[in-house]
Short mmCIF file of C-alpha atoms (C1' of nucleotides) in Angstrom, two decimals:
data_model
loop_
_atom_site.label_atom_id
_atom_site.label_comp_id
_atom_site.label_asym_id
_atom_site.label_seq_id
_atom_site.Cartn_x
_atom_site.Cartn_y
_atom_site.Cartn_z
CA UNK A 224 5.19 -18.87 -25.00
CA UNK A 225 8.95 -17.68 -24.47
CA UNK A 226 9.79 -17.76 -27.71
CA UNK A 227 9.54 -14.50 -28.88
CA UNK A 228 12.29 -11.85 -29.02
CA UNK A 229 10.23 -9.11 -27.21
CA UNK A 230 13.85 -8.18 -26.04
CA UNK A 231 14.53 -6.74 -29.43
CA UNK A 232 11.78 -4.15 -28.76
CA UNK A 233 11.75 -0.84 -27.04
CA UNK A 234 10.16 -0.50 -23.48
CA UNK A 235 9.50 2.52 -22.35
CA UNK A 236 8.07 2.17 -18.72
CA UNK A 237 8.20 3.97 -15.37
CA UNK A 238 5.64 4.29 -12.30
CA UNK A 239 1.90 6.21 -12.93
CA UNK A 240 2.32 9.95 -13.63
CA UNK A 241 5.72 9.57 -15.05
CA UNK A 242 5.31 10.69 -18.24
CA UNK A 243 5.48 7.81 -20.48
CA UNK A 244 2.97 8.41 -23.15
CA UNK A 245 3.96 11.87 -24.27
CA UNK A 246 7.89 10.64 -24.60
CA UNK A 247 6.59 7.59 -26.15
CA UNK A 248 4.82 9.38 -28.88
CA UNK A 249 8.01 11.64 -29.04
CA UNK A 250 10.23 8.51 -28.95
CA UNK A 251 7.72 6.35 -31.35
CA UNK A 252 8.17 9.29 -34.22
CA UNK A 253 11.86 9.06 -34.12
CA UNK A 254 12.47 5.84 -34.65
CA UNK A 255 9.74 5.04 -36.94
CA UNK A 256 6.98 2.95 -34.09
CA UNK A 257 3.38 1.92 -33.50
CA UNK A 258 2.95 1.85 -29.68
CA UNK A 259 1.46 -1.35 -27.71
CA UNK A 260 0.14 -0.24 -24.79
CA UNK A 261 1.51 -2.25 -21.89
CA UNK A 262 -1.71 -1.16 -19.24
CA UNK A 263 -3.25 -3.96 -17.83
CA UNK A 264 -6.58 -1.17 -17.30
CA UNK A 265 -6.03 0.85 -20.75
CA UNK A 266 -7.44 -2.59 -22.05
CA UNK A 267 -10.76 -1.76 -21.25
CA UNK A 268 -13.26 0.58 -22.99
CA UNK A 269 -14.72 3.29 -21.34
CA UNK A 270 -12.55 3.61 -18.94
CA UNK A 271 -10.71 6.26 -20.32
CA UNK A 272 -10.30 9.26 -17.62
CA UNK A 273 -9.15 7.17 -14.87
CA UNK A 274 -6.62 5.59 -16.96
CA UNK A 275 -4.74 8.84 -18.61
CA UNK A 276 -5.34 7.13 -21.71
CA UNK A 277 -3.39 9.16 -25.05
CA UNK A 278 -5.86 11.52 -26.14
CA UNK A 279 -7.58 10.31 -29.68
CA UNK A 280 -5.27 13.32 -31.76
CA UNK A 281 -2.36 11.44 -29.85
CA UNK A 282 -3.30 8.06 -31.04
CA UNK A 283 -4.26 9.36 -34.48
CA UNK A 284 -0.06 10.58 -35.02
CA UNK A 285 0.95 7.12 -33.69
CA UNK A 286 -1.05 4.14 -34.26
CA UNK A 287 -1.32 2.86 -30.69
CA UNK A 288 -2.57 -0.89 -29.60
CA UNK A 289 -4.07 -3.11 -27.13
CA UNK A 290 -6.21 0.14 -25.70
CA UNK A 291 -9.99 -0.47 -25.61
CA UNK A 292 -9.57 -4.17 -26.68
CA UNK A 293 -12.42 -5.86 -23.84
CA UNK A 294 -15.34 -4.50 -22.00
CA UNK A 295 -15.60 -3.40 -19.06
CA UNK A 296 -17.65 -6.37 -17.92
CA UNK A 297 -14.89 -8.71 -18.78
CA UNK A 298 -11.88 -10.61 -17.08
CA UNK A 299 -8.52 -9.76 -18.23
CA UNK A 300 -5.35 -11.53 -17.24
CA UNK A 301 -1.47 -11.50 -17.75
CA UNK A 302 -1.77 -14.40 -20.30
CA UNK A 303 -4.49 -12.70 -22.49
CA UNK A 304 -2.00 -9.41 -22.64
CA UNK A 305 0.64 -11.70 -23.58
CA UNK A 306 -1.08 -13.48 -26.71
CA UNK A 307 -2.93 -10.24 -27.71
CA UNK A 308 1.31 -8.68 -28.09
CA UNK A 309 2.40 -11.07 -29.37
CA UNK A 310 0.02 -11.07 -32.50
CA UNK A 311 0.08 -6.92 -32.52
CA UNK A 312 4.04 -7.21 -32.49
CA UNK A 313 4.44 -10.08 -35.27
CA UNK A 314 2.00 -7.48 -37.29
CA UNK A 315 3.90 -4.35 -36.67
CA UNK A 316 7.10 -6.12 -37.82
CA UNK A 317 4.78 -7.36 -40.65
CA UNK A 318 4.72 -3.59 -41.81
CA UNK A 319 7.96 -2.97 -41.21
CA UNK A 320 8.23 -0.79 -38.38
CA UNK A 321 9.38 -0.95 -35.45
CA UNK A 322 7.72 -1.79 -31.80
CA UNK A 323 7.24 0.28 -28.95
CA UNK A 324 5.84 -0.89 -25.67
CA UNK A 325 4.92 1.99 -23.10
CA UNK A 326 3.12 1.27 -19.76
CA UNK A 327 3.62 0.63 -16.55
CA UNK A 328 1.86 -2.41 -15.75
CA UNK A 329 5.37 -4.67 -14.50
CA UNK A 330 4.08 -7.88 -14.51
CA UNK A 331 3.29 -7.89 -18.01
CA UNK A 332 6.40 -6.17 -19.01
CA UNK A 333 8.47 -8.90 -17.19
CA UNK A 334 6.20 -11.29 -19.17
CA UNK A 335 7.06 -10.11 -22.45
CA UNK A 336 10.58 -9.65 -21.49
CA UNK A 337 10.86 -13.43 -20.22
CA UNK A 338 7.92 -15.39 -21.85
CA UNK A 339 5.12 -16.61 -19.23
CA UNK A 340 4.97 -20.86 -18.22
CA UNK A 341 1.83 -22.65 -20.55
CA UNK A 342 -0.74 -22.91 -17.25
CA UNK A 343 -4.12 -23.47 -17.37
CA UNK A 344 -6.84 -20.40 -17.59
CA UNK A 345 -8.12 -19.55 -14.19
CA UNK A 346 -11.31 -21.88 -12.75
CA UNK A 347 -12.81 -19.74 -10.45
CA UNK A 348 -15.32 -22.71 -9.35
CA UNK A 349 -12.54 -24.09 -8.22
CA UNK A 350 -10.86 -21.44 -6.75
CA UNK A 351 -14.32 -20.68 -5.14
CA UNK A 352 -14.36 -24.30 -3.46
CA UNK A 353 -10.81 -24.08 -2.26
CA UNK A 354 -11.68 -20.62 -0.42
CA UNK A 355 -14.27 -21.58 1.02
CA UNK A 356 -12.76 -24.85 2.15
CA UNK A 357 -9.95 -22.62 3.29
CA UNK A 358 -12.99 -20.40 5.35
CA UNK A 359 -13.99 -23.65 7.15
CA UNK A 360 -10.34 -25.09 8.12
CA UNK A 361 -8.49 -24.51 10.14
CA UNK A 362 -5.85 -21.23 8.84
CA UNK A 363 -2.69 -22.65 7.05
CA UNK A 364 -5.03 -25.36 5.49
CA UNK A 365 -4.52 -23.85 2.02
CA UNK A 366 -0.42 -23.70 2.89
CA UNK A 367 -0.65 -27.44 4.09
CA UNK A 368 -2.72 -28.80 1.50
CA UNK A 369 0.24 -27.55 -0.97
CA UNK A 370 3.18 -28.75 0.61
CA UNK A 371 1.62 -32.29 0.21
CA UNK A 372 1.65 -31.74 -3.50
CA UNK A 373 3.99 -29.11 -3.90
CA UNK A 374 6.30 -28.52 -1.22
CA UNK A 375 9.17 -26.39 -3.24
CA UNK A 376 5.92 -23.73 -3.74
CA UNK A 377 4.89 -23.92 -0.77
CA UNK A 378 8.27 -23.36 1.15
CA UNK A 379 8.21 -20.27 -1.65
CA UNK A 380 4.32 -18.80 -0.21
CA UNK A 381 3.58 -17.18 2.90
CA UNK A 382 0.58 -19.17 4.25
CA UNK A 383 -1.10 -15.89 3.80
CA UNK A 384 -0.77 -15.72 0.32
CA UNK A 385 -4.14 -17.16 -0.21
CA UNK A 386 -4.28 -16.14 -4.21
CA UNK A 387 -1.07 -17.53 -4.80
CA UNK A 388 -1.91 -21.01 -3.21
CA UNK A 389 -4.93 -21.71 -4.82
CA UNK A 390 -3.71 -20.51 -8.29
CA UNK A 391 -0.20 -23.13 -7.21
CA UNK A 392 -2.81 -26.34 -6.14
CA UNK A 393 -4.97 -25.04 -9.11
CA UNK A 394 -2.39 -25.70 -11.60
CA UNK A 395 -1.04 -28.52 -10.15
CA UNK A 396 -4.67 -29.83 -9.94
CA UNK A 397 -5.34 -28.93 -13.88
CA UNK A 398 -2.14 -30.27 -14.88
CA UNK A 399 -0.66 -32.92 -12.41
CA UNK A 400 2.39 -31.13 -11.89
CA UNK A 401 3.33 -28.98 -9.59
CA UNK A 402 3.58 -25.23 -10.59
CA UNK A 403 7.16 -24.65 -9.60
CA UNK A 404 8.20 -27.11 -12.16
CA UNK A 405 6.00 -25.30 -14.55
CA UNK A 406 7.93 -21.76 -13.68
CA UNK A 407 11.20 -21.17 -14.84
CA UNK A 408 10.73 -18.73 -17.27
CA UNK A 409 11.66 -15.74 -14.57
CA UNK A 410 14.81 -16.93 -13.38
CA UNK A 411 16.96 -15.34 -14.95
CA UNK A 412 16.91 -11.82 -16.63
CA UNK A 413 19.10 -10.44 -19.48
CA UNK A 414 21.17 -7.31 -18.67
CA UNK A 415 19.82 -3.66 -19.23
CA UNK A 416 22.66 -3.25 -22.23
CA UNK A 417 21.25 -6.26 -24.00
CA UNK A 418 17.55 -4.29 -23.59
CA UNK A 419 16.15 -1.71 -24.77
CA UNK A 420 14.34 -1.17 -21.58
CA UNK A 421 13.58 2.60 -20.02
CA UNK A 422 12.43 3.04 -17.09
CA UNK A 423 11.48 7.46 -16.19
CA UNK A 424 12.79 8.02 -12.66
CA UNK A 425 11.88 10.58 -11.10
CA UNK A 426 12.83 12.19 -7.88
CA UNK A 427 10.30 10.91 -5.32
CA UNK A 428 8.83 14.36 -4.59
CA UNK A 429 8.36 15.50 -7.97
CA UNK A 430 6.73 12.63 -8.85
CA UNK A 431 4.41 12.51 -6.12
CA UNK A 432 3.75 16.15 -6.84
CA UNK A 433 2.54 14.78 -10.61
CA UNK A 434 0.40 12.36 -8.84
CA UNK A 435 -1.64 14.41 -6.95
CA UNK A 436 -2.15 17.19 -9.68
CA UNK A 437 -3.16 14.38 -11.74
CA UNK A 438 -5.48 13.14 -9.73
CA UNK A 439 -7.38 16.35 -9.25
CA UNK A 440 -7.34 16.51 -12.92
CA UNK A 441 -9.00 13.19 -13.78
CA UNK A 442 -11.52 14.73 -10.79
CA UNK A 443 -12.50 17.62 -13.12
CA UNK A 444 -12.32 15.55 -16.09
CA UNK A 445 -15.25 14.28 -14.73
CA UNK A 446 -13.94 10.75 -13.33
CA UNK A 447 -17.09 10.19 -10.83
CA UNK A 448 -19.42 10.80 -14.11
CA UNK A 449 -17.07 8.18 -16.22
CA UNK A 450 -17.74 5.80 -13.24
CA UNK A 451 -21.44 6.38 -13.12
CA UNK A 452 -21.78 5.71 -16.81
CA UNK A 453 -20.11 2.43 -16.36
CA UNK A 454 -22.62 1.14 -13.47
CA UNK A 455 -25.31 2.42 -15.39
CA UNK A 456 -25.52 -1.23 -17.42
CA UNK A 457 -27.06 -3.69 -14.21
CA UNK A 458 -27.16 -5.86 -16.64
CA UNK A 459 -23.00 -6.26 -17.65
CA UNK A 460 -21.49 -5.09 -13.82
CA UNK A 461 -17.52 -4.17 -13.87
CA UNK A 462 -15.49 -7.59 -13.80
CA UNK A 463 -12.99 -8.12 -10.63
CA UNK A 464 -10.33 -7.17 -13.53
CA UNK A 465 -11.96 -3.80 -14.23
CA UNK A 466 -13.51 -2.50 -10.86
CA UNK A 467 -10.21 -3.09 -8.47
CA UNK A 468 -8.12 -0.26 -10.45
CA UNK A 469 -6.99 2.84 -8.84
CA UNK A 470 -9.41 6.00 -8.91
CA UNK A 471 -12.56 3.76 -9.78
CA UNK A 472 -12.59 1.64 -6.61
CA UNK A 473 -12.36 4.55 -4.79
CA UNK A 474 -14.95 6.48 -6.92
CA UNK A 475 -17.57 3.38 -6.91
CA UNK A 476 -16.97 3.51 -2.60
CA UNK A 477 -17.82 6.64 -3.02
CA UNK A 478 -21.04 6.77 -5.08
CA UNK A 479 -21.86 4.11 -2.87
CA UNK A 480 -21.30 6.56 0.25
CA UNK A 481 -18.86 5.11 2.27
CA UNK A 482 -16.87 8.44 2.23
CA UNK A 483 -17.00 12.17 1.11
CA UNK A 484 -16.09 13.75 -2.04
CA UNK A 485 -12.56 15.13 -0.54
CA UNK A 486 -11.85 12.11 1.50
CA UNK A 487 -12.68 10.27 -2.06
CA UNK A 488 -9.95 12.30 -3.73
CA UNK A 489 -7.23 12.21 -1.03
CA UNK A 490 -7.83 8.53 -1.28
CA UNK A 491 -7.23 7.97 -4.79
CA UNK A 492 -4.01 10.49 -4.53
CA UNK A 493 -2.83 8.00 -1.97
CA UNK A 494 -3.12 4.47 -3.68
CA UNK A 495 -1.92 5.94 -6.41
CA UNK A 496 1.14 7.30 -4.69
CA UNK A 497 1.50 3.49 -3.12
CA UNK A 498 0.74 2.12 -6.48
CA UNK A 499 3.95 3.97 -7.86
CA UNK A 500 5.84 2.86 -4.83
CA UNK A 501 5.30 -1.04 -5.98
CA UNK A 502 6.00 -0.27 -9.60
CA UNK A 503 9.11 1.20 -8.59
CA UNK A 504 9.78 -2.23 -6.69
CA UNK A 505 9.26 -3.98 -9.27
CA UNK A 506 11.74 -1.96 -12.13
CA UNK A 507 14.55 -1.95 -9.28
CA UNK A 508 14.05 -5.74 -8.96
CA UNK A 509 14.45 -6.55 -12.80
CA UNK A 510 18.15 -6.85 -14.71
CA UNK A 511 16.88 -5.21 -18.37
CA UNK A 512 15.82 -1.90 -17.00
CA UNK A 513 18.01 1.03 -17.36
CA UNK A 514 16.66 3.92 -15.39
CA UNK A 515 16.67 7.41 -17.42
CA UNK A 516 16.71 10.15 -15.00
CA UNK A 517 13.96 13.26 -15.09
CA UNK A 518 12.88 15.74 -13.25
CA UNK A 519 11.10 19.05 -13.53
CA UNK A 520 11.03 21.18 -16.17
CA UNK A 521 9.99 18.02 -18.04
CA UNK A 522 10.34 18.02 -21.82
CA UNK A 523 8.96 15.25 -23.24
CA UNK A 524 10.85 15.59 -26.78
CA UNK A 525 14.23 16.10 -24.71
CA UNK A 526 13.82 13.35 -23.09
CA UNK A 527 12.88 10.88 -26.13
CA UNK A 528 16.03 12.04 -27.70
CA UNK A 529 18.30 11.85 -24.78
CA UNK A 530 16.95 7.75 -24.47
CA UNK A 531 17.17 6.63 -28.50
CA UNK A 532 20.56 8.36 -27.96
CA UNK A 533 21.57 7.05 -25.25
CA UNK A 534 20.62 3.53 -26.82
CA UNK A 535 22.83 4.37 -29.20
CA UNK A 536 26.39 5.02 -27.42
CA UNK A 537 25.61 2.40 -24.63
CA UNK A 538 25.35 -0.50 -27.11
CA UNK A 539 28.37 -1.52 -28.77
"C1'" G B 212 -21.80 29.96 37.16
"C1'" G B 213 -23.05 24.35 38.09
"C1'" G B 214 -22.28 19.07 36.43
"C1'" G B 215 -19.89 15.42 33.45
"C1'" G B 216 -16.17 13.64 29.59
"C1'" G B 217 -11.55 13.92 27.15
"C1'" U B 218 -5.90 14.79 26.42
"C1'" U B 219 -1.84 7.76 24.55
"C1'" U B 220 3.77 6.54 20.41
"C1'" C B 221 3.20 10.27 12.69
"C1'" C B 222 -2.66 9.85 12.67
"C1'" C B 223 -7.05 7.28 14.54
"C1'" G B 224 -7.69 4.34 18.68
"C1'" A B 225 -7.25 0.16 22.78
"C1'" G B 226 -5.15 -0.01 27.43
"C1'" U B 227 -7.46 1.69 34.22
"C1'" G B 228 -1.11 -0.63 39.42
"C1'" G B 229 3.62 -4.87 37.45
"C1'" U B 230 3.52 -9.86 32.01
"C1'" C B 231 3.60 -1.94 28.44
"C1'" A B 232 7.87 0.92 24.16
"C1'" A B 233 2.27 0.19 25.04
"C1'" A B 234 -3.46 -4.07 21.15
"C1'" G B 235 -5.69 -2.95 16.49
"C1'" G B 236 -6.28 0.02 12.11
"C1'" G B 237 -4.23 3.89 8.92
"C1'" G B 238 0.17 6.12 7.15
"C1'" U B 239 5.33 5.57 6.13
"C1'" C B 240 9.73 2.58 4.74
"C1'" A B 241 11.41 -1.95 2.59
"C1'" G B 242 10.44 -6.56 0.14
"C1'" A B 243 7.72 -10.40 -2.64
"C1'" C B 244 5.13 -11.17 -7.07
"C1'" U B 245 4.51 -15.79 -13.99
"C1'" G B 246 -3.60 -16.50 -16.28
"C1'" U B 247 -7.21 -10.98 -10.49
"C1'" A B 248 -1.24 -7.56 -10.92
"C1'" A B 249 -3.74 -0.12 -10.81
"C1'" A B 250 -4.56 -6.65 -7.65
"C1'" U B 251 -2.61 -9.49 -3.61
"C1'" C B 252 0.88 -10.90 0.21
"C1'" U B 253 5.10 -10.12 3.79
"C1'" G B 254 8.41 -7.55 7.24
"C1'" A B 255 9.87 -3.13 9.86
"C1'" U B 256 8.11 1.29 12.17
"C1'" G B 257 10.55 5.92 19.93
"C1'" G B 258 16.19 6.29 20.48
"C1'" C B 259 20.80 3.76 21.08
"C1'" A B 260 27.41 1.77 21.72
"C1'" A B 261 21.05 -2.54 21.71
"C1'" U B 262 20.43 -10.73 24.91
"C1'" G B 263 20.71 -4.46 27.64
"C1'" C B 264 20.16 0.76 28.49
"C1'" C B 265 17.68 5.53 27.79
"C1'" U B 266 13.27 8.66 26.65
"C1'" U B 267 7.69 8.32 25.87
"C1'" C B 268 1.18 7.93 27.30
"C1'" G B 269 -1.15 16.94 28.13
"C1'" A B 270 2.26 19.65 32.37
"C1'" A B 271 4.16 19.72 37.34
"C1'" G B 272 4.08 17.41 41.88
"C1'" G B 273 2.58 13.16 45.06
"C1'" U B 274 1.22 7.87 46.73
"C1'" U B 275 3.69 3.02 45.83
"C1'" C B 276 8.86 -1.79 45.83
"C1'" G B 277 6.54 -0.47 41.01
"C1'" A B 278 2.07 4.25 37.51
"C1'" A B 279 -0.13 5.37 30.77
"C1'" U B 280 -3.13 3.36 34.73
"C1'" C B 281 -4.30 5.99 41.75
"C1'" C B 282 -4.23 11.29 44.25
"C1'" U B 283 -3.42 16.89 43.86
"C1'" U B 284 -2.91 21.28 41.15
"C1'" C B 285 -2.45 23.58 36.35
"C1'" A B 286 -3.27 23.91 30.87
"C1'" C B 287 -6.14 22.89 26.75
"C1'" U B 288 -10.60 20.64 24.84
"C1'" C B 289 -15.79 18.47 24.40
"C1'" C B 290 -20.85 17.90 26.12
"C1'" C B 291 -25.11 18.99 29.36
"C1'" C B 292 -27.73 22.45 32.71
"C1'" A B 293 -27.81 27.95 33.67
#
RNA sequence: GGGGGGUUUCCCGAGUGGUCAAAGGGGUCAGACUGUAAAUCUGAUGGCAAUGCCUUCGAAGGUUCGAAUCCUUCACUCCCCA
């Protein structure tokens, strides 16, 4: 699944509240691109406050994909992102234009940029049996029971790391090999000048600033009603994928009454604030990003033309 | 006016003579991360010239070899009776 040039694409990526889908429509008109989201929650339908999804005039002046692609009832995963782009890319080239990715979801931007290992889908039987044989060991078991299979990943996991265990014995019990022969694909990263990678950085306060207007925004949008509508189906509950995102966890706590309406919104304003914090992580961490600074007054146009030209003189 | 409780390191909150710079949680900072990833996991978190030293548990005194822990007074705060 490495095989295809994603690097030849344009990224445009940065933590929540940054501002990447107004300078990706900006940026996506000026060099002639349909936009694939890159939002591991933007997937879902109906979850459309919570998620700052482009507005439907936005997504009507630039065709925009992989938004509202699975219900809200369903899993999602890295792997499913990664087949679902690859098909919208190869289409998108079809017409002739050219691609645009703009999220901020980092694990499946590092997927595109480096390809993802061929593992097996997720079993949660057996992931079930293996934490609840974890439950009734002794703790380590999970860490122990790996390094007798695997010991290069498990010298790699904390013996803490329970999801990371299971999904290492699951593959190696799927496959017969251990998972850290499966993995290479991330080693190695191609430099930012190669890429066409942008990362919005903002100065911490400012951004934080965004986040918590934001917030309050998606409050009066009418978030907690959004949420309500999507419990009201017993019948299809929110999968693990779609209920453990920022704003609706919180919001579902709350209808749920484990805390107040402003304790609610102070929470969300937090995670989300701690959410941009690991996203950051993550962009220092990878080789193809090049960091475009921004900062208040933010002009979305400015800044689309200041990145394709920037493209421009830094690649020789 | 009478009786009882409380004041702990950024926050909440354990700790009732030494093993206490002080449990635990939150926050914060940093890191990890390949089929749950807006998830999950890890480390650090009083100061410093730092195998030790200095400052800290409302304030000031006192008892003791030794106090966040015991005594006295003061300040603030909470509850009950009047």
């Amino acid at each position: 699944m490495a095989a295809t040039p994603f690097q030849n694409f344009w990224f445009l990526t940065g933590p929540t509240a940054s501002g990447k889908s107004a300078v990706g429509i900006e940026l996506a008109r000026r060099i002639g691109a349909e936009i694939i989201s890159l939002d591991s929650i933007a997937v879902y339908r109906g979850m459309d406050i919570g998620t700052a999804k482009p507005s439907v005039e936005q997504r009507r002046d630039v065709p925009h994909h992989l938004i509202d692609i699975v219900e809200p009832s369903e899993e999602f995963s890295l792997a499913q992102y990664i087949t679902a782009a690859e098909r919208v890319a190869a289409e998108i080239v079809g017409r002739g234009r050219e691609v645009l990715f703009v999220g901020g979801t980092p694990l499946y931007l590092k997927g595109l940029l480096r390809g993802i290992f061929e593992g097996p889908p997720a079993d949660w039987t057996l992931r079930r049996r293996l934490a609840d044989d974890a439950h009734s060991h002794a703790e380590g078991w999970l860490h122990e029971r790996l390094a007798t299979v695997d010991p290069v990943s498990a010298a790699r996991l904390h013996p803490n790391d329970t999801r990371r265990l299971i999904r290492a014995i699951e593959v190696f019990e799927k496959t017969g090999r251990p998972i850290s022969e499966w993995q290479r694909q991330f080693d190695v990263g191609r430099s930012a000048e190669e890429c066409r990678v942008f990362v919005l950085d903002w100065p911490k306060a400012e951004l934080y600033a965004r986040i918590e207007r934001r917030v309050e925004e998606m409050f009066s949008a009418g978030l907690i009603e959004e949420v309500r509508r999507l419990l009201a189906d017993a019948e299809r509950p929110l999968s693990r994928t779609a209920r453990q995102a920022v704003g609706y966890r919180e919001v579902i706590e709350h209808l749920e009454g484990l805390h107040g309406l402003a304790e609610t919104v102070e929470l969300v304003q937090r995670h989300t604030r701690q959410l941009a914090k690991r996203q950051s992580t993550w962009f220092r961490s990878l080789s193809e990003c090049r960091f475009v600074a921004v900062c208040d007054p933010f002009d979305a146009a400015e800044t689309a033309v200041r990145l394709s030209g920037s493209f421009q003189t830094q690649s020789k």
